[in-house]
CSV table of C-alpha atoms in Angstrom, one decimal:
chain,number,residue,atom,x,y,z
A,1257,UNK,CA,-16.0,-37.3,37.0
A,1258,UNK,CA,-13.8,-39.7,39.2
A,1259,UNK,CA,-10.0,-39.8,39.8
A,1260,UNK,CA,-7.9,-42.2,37.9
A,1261,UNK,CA,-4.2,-42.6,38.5
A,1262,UNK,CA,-1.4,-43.4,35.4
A,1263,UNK,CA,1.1,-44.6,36.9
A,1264,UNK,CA,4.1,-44.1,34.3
A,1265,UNK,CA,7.8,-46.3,34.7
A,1266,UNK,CA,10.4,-43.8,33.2
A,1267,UNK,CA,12.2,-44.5,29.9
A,1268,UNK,CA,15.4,-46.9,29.7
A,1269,UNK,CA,18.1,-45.9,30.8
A,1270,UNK,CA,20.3,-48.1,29.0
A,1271,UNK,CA,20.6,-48.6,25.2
A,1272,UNK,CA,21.3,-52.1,23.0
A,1273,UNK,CA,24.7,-53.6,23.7
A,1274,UNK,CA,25.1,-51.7,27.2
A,1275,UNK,CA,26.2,-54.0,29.9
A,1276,UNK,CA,22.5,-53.6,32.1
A,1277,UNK,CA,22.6,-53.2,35.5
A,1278,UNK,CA,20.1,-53.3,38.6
A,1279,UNK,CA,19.2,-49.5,39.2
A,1280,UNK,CA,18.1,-48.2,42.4
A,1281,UNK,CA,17.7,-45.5,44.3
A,1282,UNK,CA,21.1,-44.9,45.1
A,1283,UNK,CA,21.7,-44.6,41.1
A,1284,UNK,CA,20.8,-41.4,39.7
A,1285,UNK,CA,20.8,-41.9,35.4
A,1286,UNK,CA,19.5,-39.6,33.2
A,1287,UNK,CA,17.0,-41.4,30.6
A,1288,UNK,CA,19.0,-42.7,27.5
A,1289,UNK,CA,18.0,-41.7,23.9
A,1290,UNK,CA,15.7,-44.2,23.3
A,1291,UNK,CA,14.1,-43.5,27.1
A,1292,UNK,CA,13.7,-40.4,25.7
A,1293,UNK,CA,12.2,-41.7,22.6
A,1294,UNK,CA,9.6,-43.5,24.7
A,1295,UNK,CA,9.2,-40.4,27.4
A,1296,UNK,CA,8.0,-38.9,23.7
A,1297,UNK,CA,5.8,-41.6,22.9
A,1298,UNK,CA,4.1,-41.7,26.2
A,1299,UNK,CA,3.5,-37.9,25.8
A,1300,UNK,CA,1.9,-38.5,22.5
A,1301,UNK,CA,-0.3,-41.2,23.3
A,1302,UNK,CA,-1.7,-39.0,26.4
A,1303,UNK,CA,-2.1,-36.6,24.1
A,1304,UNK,CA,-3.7,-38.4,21.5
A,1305,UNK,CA,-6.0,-40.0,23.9
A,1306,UNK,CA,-7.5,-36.5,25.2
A,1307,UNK,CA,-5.8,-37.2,28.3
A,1308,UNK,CA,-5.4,-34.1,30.4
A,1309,UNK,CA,-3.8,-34.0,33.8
A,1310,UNK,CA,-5.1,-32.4,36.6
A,1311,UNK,CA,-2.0,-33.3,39.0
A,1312,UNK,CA,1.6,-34.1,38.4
A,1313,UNK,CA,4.3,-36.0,40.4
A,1314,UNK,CA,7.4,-37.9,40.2
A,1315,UNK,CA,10.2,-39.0,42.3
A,1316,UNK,CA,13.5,-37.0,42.9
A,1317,UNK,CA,15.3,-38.8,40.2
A,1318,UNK,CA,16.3,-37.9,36.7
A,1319,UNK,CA,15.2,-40.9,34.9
A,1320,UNK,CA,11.4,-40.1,36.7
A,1321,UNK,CA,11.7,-35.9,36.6
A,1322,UNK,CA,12.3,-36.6,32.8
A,1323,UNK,CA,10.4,-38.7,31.8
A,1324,UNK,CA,7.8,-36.5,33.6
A,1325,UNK,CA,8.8,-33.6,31.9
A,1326,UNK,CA,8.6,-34.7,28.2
A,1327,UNK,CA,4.8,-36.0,28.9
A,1328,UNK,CA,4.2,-32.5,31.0
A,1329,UNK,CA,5.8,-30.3,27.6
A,1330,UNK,CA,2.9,-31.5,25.5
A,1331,UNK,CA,-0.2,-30.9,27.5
A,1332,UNK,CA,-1.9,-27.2,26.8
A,1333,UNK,CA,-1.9,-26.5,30.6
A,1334,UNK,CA,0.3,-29.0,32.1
A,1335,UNK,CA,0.2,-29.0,36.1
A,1336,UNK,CA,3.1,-28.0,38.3
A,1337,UNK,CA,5.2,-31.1,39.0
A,1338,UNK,CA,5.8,-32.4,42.3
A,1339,UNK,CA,8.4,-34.3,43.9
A,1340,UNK,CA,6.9,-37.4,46.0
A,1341,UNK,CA,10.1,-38.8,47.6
A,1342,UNK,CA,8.9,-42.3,48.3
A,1343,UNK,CA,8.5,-42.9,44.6
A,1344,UNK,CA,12.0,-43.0,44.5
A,1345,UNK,CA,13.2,-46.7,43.6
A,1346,UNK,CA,14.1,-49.1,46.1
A,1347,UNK,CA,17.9,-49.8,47.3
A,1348,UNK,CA,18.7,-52.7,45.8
A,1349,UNK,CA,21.7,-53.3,48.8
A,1350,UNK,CA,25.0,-55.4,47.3
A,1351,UNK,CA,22.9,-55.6,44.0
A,1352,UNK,CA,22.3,-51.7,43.2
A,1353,UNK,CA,24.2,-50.6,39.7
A,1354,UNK,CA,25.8,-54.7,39.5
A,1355,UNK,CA,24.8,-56.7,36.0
A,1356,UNK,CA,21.7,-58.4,36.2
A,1357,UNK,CA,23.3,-62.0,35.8
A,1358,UNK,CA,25.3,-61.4,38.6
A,1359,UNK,CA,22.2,-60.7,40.7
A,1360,UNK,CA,20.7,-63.6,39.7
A,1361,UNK,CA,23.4,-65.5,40.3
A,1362,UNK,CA,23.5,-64.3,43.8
A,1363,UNK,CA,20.0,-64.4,44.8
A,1364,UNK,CA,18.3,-67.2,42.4
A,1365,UNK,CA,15.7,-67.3,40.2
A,1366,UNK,CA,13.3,-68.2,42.3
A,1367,UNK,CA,13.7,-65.0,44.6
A,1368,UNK,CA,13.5,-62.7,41.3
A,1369,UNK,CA,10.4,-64.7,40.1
A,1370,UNK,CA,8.8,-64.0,43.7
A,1371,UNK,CA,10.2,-60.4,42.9
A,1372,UNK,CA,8.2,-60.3,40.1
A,1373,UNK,CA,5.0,-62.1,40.9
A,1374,UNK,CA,4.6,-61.0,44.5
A,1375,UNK,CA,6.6,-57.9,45.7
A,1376,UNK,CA,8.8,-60.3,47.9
A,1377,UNK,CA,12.2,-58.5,48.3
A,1378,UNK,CA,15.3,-60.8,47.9
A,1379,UNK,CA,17.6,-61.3,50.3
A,1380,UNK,CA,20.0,-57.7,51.5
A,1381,UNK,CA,17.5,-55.1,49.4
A,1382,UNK,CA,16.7,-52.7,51.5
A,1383,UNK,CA,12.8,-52.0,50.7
A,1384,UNK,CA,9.8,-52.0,53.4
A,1385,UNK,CA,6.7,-53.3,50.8
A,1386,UNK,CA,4.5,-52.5,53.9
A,1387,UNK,CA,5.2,-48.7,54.0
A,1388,UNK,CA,5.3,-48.5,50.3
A,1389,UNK,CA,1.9,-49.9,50.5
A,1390,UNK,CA,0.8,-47.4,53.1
A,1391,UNK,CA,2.3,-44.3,51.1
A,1392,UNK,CA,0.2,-45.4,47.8
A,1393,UNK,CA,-2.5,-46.2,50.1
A,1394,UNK,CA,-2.3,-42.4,51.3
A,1395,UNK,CA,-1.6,-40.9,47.7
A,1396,UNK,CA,-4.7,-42.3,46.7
A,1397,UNK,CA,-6.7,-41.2,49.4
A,1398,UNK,CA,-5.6,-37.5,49.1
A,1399,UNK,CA,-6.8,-38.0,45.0
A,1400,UNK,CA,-10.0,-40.0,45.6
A,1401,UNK,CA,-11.2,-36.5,45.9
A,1402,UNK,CA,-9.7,-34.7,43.1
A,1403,UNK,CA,-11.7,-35.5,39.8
A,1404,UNK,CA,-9.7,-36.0,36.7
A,1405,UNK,CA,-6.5,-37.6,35.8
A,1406,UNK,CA,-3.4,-37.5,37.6
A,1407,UNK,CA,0.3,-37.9,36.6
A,1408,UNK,CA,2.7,-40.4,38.3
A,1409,UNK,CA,6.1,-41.1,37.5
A,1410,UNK,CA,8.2,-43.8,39.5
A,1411,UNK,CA,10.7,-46.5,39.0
A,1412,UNK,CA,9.5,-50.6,38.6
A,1413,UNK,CA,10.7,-51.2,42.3
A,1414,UNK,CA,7.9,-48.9,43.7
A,1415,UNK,CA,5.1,-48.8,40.9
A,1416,UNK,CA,4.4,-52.6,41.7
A,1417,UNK,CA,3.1,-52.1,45.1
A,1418,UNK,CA,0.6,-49.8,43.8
A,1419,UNK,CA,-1.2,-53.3,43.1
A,1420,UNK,CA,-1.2,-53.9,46.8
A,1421,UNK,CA,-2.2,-50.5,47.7
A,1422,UNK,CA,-5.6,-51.5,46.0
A,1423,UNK,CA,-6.2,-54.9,46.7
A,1424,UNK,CA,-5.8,-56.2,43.3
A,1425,UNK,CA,-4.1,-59.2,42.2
A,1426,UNK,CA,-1.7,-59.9,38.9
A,1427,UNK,CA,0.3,-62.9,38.0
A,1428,UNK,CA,3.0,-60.1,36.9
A,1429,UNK,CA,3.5,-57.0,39.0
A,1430,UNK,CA,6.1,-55.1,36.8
A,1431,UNK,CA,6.1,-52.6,35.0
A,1432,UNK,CA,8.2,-51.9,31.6
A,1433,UNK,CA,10.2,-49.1,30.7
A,1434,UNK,CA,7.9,-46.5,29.1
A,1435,UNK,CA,4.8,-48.4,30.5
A,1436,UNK,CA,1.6,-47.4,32.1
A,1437,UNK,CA,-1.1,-48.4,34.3
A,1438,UNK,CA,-4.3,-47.1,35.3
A,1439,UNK,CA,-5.8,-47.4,38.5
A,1440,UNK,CA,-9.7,-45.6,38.9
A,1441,UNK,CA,-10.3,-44.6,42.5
A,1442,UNK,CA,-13.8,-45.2,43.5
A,1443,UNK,CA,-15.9,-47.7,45.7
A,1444,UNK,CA,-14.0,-49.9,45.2
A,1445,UNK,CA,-10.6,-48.8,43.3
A,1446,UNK,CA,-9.9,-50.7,39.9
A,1447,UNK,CA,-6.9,-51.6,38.6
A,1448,UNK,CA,-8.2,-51.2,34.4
A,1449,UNK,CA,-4.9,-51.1,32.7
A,1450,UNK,CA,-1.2,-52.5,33.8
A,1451,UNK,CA,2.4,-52.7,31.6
A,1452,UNK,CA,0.9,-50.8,28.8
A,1453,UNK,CA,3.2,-49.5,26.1
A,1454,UNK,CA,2.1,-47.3,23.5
């Protein structure tokens, strides 16, 4: 049996009507009720799906640890989980925790878009896409040789460059609140499944 990696975004953290903001890692919120609501639903989909997990981790977070938690409480035998601290999000510099029209405001469209479609920071976050490569790059290795499937629970500033990690190419790297992907580690690793909601 070979390794495959879900890579889960935690729930929202905001609920309809909140004033939305740009979260980072220097913003620690707890999931909201409907993040919870989709924490469950991811939990349940696993579940439904025969989807047993050999390996747990999230980032230090509570948006992450929780989300974790929830999909952890429903498996028969559910791992330990471990804290990984580079998949805590990015620091989104004079953006983190301001609205997101603001942001766009200050940076353009055109750097969120690049955000989006190629991992290129805008200008003032503080984020290294190189070592974020190099720890998924490493995370991967140590599983490549661990059969089964492995829980990972991050934020959309870091999941993206999971993509990278591999090799693979998307016209859209993020990944939704209460989303998956699947990456299968072999010769060579696969990206099979990205921003999938159940």
């Amino acid at each position: 049996m070979s390794a495959r990696v879900f890579i889960v975004r935690h729930g929202n953290t905001f609920e309809k009507g909140d004033v939305v903001t740009r979260v980072g890692g220097r913003t620690d919120l707890p999931l909201s009720p409907s993040g919870l609501a989709q924490a469950e639903k991811l939990a349940a989909h696993f579940v439904g799906q025969g989807i047993v997990f050999a390996t747990a981790c999230s980032g230090p977070l509570r948006r992450t640890r929780q989300t974790a938690d929830a999909i952890l409480a429903t498996q028969a035998s559910p791992p330990d989980l471990l804290t990984e601290l580079f998949l805590r999000e990015i620091d989104y510099g004079p953006d983190e925790n301001r609205p997101e029209p603001e942001v766009v405001a200050r940076v353009g469209q055109a750097a969120m878009e690049a955000w989006d479609k190629h991992g290129a920071p805008p200008p003032g976050w503080r984020v290294d896409p190189a070592a974020l490569v190099g720890n998924w790059q490493e995370m991967f290795s140590d599983l490549r040789g661990q059969p089964g499937d492995h829980l990972v629970v991050t934020s959309n500033g870091i999941a993206r460059f999971a993509i990278d990690a591999i090799g693979a190419r998307r016209e859209d790297l993020k990944l939704a609140t209460g989303a998956y992907g699947v990456i299968a580690l072999g010769e060579p690793d696969e990206l099979t499944v990205w921003n999938q909601r159940p």
